[in-house]
PDB file of C-alpha atoms in Angstrom:
ATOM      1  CA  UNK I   1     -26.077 -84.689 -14.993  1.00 61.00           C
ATOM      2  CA  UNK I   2     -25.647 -80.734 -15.024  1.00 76.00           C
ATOM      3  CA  UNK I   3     -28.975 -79.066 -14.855  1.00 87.00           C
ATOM      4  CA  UNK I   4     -30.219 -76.702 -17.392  1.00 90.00           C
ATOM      5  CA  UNK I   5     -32.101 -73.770 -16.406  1.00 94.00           C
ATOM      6  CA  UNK I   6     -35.480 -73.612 -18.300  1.00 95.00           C
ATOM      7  CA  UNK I   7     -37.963 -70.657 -19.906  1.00 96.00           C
ATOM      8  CA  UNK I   8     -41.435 -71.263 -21.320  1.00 96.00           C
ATOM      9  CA  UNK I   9     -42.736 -68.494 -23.775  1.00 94.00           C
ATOM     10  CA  UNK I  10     -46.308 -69.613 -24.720  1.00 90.00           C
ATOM     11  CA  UNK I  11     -49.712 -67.851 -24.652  1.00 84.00           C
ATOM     12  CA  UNK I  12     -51.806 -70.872 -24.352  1.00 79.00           C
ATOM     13  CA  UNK I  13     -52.483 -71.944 -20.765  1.00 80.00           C
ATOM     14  CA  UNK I  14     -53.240 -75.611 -21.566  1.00 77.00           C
ATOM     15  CA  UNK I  15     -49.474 -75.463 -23.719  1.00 81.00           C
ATOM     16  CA  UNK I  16     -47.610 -74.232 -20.461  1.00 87.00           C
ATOM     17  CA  UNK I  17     -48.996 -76.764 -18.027  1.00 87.00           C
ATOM     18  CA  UNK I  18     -48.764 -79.429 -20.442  1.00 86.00           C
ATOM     19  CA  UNK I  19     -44.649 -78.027 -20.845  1.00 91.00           C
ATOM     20  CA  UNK I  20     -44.320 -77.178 -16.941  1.00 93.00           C
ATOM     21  CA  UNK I  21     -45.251 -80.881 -16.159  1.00 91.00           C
ATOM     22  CA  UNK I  22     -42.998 -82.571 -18.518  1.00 91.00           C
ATOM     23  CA  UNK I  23     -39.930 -80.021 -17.526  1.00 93.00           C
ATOM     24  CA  UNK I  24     -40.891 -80.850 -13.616  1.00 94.00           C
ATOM     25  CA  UNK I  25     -40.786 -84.758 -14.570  1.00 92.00           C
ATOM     26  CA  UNK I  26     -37.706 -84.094 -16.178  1.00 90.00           C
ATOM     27  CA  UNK I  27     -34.456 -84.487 -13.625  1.00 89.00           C
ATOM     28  CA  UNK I  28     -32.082 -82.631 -16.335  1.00 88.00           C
ATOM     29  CA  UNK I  29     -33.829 -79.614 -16.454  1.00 92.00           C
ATOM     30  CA  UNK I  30     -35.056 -76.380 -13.944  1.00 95.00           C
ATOM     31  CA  UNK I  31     -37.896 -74.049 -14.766  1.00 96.00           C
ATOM     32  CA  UNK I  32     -37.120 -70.447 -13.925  1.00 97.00           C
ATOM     33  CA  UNK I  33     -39.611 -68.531 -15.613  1.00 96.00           C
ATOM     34  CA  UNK I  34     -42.924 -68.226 -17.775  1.00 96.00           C
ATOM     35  CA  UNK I  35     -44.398 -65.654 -19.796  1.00 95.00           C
ATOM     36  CA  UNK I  36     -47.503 -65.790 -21.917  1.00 90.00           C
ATOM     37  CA  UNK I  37     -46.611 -62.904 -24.417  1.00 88.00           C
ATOM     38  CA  UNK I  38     -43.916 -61.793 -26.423  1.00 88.00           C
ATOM     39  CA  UNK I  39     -43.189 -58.588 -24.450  1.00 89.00           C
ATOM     40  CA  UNK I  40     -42.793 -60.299 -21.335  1.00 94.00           C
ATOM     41  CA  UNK I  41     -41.214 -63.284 -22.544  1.00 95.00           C
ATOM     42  CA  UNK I  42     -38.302 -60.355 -24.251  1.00 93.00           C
ATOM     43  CA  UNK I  43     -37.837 -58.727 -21.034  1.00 95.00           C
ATOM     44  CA  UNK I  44     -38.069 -62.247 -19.008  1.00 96.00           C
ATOM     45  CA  UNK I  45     -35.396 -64.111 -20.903  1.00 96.00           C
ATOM     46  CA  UNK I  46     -32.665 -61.215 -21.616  1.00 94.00           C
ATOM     47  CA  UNK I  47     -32.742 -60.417 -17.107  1.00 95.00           C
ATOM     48  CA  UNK I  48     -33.054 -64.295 -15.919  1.00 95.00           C
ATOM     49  CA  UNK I  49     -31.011 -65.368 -18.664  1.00 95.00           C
ATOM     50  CA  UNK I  50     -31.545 -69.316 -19.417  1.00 94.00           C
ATOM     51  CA  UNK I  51     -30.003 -72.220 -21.017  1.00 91.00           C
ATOM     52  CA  UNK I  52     -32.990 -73.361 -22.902  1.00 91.00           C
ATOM     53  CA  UNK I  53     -36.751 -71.557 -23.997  1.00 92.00           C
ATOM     54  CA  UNK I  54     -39.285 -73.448 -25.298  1.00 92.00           C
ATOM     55  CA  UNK I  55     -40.864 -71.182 -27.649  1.00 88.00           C
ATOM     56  CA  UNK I  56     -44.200 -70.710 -29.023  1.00 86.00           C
ATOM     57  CA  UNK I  57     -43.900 -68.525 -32.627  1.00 79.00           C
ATOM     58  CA  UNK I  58     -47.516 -67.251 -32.774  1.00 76.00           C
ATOM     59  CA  UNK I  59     -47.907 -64.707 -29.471  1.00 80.00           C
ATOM     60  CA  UNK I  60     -49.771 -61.670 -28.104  1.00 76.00           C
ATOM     61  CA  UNK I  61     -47.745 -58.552 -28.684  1.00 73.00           C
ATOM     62  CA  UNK I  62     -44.475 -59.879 -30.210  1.00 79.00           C
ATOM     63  CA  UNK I  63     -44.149 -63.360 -32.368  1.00 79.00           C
ATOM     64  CA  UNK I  64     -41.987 -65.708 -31.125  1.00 81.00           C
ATOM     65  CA  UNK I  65     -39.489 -65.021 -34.062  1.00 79.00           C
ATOM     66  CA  UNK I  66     -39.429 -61.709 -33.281  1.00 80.00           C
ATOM     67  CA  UNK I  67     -38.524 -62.204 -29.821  1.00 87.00           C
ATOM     68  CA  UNK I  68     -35.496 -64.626 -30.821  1.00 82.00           C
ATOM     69  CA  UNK I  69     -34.210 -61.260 -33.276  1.00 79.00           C
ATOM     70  CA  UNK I  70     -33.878 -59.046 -30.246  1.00 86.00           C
ATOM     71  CA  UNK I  71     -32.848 -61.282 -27.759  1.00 87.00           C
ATOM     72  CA  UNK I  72     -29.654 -59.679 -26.288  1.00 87.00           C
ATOM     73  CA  UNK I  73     -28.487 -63.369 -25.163  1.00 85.00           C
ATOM     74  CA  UNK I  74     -28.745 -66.813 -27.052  1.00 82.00           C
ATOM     75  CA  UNK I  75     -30.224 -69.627 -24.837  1.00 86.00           C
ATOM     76  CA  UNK I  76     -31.149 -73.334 -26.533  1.00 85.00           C
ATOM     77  CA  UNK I  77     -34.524 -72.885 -28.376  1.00 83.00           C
ATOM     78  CA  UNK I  78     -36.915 -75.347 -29.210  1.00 85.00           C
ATOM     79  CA  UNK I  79     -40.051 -74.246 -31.561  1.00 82.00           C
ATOM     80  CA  UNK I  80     -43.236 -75.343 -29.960  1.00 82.00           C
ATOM     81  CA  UNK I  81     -45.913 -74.577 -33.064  1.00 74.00           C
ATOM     82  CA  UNK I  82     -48.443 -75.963 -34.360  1.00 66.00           C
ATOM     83  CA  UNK I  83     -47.417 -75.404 -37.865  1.00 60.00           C
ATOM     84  CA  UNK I  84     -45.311 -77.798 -39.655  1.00 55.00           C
ATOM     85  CA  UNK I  85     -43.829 -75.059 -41.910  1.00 53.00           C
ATOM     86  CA  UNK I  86     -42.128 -73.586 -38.928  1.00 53.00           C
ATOM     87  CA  UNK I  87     -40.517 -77.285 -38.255  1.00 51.00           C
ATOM     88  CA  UNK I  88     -39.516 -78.219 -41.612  1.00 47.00           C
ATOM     89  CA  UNK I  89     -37.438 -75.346 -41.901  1.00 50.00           C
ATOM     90  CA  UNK I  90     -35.920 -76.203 -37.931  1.00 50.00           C
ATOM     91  CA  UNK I  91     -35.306 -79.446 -38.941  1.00 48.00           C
ATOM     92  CA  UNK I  92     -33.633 -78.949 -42.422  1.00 45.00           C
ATOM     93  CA  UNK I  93     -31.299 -76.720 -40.946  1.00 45.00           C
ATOM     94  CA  UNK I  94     -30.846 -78.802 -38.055  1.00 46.00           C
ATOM     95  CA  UNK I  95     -30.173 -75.428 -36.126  1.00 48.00           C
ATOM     96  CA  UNK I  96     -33.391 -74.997 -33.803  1.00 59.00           C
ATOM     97  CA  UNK I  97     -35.110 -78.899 -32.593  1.00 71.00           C
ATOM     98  CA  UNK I  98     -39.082 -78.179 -32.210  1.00 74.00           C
ATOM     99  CA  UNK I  99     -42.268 -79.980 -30.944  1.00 78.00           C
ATOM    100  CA  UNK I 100     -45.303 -79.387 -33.195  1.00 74.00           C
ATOM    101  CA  UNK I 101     -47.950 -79.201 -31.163  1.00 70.00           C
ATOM    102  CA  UNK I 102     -49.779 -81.168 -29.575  1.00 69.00           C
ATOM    103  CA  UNK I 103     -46.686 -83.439 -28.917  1.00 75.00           C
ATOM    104  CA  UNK I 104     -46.149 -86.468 -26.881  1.00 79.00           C
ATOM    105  CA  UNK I 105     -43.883 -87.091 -23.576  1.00 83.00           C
ATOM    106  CA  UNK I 106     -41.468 -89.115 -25.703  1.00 84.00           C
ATOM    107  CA  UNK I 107     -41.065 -86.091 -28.289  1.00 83.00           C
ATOM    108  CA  UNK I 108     -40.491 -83.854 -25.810  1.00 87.00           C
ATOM    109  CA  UNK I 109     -38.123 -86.057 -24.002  1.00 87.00           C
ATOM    110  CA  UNK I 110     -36.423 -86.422 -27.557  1.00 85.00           C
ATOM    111  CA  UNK I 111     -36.101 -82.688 -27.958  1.00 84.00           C
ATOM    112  CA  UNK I 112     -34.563 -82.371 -24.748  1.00 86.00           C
ATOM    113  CA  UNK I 113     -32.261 -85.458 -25.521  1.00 85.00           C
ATOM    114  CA  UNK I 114     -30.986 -83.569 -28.141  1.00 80.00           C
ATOM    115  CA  UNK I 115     -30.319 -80.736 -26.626  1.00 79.00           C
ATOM    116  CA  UNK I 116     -28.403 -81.850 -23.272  1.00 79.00           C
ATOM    117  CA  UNK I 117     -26.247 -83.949 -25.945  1.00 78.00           C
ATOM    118  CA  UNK I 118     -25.523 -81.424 -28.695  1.00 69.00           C
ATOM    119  CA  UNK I 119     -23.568 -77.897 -28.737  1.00 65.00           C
ATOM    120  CA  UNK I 120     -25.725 -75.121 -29.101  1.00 64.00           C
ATOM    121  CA  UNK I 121     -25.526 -74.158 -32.917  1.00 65.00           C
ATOM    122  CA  UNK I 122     -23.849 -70.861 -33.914  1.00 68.00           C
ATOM    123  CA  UNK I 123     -25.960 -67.596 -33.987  1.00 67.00           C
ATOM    124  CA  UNK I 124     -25.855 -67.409 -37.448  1.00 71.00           C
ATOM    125  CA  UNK I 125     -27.206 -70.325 -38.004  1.00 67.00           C
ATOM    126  CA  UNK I 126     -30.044 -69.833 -35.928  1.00 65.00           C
ATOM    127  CA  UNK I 127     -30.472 -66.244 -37.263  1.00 68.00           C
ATOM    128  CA  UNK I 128     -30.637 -68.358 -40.854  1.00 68.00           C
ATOM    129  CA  UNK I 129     -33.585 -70.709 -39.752  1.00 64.00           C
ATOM    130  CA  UNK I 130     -35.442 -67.688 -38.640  1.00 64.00           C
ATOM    131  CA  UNK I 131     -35.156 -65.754 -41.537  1.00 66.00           C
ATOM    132  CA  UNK I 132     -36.180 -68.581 -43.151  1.00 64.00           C
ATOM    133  CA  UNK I 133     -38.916 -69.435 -40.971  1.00 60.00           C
ATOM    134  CA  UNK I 134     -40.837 -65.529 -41.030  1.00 59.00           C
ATOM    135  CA  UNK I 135     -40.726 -66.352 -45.488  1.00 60.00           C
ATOM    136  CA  UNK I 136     -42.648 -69.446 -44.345  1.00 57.00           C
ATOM    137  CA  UNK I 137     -45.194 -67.997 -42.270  1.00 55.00           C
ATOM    138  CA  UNK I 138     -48.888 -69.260 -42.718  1.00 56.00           C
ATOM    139  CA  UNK I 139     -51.174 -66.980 -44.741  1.00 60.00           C
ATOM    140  CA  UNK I 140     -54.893 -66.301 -43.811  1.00 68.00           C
ATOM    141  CA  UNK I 141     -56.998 -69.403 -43.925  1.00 76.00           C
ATOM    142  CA  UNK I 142     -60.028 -69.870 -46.349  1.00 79.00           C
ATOM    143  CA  UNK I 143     -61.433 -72.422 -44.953  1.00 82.00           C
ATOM    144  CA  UNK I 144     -61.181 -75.379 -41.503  1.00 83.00           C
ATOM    145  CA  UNK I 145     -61.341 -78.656 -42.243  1.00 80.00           C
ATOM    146  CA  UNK I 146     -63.316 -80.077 -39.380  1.00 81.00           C
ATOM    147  CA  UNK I 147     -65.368 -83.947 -37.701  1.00 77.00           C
ATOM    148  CA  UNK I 148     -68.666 -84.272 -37.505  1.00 77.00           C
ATOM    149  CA  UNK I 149     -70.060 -88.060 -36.889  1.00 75.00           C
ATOM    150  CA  UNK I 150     -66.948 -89.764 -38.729  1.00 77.00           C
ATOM    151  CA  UNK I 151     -66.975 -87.249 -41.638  1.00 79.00           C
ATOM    152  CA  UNK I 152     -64.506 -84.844 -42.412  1.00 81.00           C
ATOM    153  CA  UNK I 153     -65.241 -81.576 -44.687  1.00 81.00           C
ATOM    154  CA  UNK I 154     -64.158 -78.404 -45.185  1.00 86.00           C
ATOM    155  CA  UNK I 155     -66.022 -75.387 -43.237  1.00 88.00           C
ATOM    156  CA  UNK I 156     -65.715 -71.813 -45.037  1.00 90.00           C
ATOM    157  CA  UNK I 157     -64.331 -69.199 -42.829  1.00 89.00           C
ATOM    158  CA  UNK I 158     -67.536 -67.022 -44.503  1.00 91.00           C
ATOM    159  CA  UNK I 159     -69.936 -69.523 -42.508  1.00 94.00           C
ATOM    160  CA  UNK I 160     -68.004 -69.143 -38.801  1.00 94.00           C
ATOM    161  CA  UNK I 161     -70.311 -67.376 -36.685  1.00 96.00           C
ATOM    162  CA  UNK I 162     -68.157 -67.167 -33.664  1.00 96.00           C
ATOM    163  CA  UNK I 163     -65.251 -69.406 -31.899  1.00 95.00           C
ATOM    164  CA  UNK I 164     -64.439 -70.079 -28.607  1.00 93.00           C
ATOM    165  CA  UNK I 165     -61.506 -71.684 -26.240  1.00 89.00           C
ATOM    166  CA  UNK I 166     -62.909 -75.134 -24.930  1.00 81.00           C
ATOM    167  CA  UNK I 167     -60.053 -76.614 -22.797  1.00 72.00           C
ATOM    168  CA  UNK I 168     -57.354 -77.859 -25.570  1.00 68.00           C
ATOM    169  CA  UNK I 169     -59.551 -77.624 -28.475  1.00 81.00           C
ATOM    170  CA  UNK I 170     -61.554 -74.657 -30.068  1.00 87.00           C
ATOM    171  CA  UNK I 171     -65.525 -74.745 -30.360  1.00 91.00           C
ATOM    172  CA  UNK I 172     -66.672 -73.442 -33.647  1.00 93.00           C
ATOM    173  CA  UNK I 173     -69.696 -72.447 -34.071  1.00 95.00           C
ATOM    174  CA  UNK I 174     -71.845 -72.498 -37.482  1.00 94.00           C
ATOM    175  CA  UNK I 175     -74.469 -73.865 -39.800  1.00 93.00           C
ATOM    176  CA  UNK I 176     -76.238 -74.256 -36.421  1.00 92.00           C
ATOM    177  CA  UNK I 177     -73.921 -76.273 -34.314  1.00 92.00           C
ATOM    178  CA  UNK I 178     -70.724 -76.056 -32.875  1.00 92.00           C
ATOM    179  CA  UNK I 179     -67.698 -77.986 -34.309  1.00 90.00           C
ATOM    180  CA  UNK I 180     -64.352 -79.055 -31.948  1.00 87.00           C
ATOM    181  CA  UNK I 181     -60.702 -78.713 -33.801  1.00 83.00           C
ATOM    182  CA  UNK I 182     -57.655 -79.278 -31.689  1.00 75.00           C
ATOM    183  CA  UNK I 183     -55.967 -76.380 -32.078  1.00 77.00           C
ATOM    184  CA  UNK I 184     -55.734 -72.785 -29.835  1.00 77.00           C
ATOM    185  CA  UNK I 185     -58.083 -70.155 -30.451  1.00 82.00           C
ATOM    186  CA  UNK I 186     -54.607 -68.264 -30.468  1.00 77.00           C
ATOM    187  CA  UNK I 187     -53.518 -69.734 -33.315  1.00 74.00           C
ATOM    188  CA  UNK I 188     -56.681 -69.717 -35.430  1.00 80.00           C
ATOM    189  CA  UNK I 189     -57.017 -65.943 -34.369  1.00 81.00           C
ATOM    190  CA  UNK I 190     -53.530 -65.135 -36.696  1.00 74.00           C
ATOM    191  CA  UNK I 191     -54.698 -66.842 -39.495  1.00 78.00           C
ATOM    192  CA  UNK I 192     -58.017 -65.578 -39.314  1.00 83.00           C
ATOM    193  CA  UNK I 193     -59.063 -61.932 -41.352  1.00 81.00           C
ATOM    194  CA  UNK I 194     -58.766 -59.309 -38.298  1.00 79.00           C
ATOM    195  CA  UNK I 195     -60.989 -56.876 -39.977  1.00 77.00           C
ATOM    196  CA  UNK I 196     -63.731 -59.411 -39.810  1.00 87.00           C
ATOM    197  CA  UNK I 197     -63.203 -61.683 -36.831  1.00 90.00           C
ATOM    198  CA  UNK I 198     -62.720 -59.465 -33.925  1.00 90.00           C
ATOM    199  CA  UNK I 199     -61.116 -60.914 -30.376  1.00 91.00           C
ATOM    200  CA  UNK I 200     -63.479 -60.130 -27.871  1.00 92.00           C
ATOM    201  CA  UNK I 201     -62.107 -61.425 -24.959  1.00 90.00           C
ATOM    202  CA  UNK I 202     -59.383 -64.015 -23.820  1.00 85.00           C
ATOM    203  CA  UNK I 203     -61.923 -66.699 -24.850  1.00 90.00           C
ATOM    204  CA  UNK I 204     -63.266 -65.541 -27.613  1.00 93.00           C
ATOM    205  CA  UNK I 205     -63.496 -64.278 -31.101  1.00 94.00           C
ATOM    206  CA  UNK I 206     -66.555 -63.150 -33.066  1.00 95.00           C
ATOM    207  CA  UNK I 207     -67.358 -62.760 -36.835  1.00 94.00           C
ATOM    208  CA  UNK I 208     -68.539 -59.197 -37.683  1.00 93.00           C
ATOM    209  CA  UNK I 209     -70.730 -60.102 -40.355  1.00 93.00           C
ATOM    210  CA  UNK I 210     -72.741 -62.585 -37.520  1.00 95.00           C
ATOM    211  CA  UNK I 211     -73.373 -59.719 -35.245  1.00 94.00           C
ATOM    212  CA  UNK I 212     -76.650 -59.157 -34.128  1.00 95.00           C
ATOM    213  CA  UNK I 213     -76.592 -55.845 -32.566  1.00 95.00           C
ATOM    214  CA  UNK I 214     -74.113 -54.643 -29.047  1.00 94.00           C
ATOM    215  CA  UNK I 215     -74.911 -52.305 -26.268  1.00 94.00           C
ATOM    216  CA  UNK I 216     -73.059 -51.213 -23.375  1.00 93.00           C
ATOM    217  CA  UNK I 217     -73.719 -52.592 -19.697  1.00 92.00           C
ATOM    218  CA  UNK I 218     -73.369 -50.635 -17.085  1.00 90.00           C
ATOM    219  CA  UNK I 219     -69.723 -51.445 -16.725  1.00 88.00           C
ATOM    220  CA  UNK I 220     -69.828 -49.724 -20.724  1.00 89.00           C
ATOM    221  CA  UNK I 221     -68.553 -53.124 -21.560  1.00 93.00           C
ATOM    222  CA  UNK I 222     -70.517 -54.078 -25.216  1.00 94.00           C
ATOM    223  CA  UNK I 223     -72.768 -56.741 -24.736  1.00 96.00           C
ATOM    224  CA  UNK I 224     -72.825 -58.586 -28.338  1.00 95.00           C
ATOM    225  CA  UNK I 225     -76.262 -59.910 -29.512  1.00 96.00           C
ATOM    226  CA  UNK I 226     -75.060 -62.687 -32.474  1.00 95.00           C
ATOM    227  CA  UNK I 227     -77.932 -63.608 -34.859  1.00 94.00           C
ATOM    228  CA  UNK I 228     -77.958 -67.264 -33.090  1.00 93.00           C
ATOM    229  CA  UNK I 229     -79.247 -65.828 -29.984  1.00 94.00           C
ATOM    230  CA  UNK I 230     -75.740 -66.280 -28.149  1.00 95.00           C
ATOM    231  CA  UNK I 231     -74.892 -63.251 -26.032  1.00 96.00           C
ATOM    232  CA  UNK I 232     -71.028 -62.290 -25.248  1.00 95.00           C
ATOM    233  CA  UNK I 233     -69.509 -59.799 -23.599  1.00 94.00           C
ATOM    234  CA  UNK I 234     -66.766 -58.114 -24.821  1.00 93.00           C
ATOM    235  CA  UNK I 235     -63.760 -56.923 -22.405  1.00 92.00           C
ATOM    236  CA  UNK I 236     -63.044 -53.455 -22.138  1.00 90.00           C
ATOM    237  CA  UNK I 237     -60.052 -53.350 -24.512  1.00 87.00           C
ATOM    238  CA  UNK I 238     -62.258 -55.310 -27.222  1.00 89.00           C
ATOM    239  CA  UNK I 239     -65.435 -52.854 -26.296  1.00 91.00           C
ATOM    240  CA  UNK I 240     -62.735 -50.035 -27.016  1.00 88.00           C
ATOM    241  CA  UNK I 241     -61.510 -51.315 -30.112  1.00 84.00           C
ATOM    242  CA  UNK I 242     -65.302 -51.732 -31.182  1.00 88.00           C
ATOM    243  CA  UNK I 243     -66.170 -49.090 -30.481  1.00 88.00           C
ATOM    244  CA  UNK I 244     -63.085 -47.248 -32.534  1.00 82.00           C
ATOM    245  CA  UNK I 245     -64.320 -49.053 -35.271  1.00 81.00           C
ATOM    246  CA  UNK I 246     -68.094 -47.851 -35.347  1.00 77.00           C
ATOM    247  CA  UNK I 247     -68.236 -44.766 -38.310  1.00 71.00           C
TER     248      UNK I 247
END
């Protein structure tokens, strides 16, 4: 079996290991590089050059789509996403395979399946699905459906307090308690109003209009004071960009 040389472009950390294991278990495939924004992953592909990326759409800096328009070579690309839009328009083209996240061993051994048996489809077709793809983009989100004790409801985006990453899910805090969806805080954060929920660090993003009061440490790092009592600090790019925003 010839070996195909493998990239991962994905921001979450819990997405990569859960990829870098099953491409390790894998005997048909090689992993040559990683990059956990769409910057790096631009510059990382086009100099290592390989066969296959598995691609997140929704990164820091540059969106996965955007990455695939300015790629100077054309490696095998398989969506990973965690919205279905993205994979209906994959599969109805049958141009790009993707795993919609989170995905199974078998599905990814599937994907792979596919693409150690099948040509890679012409750039135009690919540059089709894309196009395709950015029309189908997810909009901002009104509202979370979420679990509490065997119920499911919807939770308004106007009662989110403040979210953070918890392993492979996201903690949500509001009405008092803190609700668990499986999904990345990285993906919430793009459909998520940025004028009103603010990223304050790599873990964490905060709702403006649940903001106590913030001060500066002595690092001049803002130290956010949320009306539940919950104190976060925000990085130094986030205290910044705070700060930028105060009239």
């Amino acid at each position: 079996m010839d070996t195909k040389t493998v990239f991962i472009a994905e921001d979450e950390p819990l997405a990569r290991e859960v990829l870098r294991d099953a491409i390790y278990a894998h005997q048909g495939l090689r992993l040559v590089g990683e990059a956990g924004d769409g910057a790096t992953a631009l510059e990382q592909i086009d100099r290592i050059r390989p066969d296959v990326v598995f691609m997140d759409i929704q990164m820091p800096e540059m969106t996965g789509l955007e990455v695939l328009r300015r790629l100077r070579c054309t490696p095998d690309i398989v969506f990973t996403t965690a919205y279905d839009q993205y994979a209906v328009t994959a599969f109805e083209l049958n141009a790009i395979d993707y795993l919609l996240k989170p995905f199974t061993r078998a599905r990814f051994d599937a994907a792979v399946a596919r693409l150690l048996e099948s040509p890679a489809p012409p750039r135009a077709i690919v540059d089709a699905a894309l196009a395709q793809a950015v029309q189908r983009a997810p909009g901002r989100l009104e509202r979370i459906l979420v679990r509490d004790r065997g119920r499911i409801f919807p939770l308004s985006l106007n009662e989110i307090e403040y979210l953070k990453a918890d392993s492979k899910y996201t903690a949500i805090a509001a009405r008092g308690q803190t609700f668990l969806v499986r999904i990345g805080i990285s993906e919430l954060e793009v459909q998520l109003d940025p004028a009103r929920f603010i990223r304050v660090h790599r873990s964490a993003l905060v709702n403006l209009d649940f903001v106590d009061s913030m001060r500066a440490d002595e690092q001049s790092q803002l130290v956010i004071q949320m009306r539940d009592g919950t104190v976060l600090t925000a990085s130094r790019e986030a205290s910044k960009v705070l700060r930028e925003m105060a009239i």
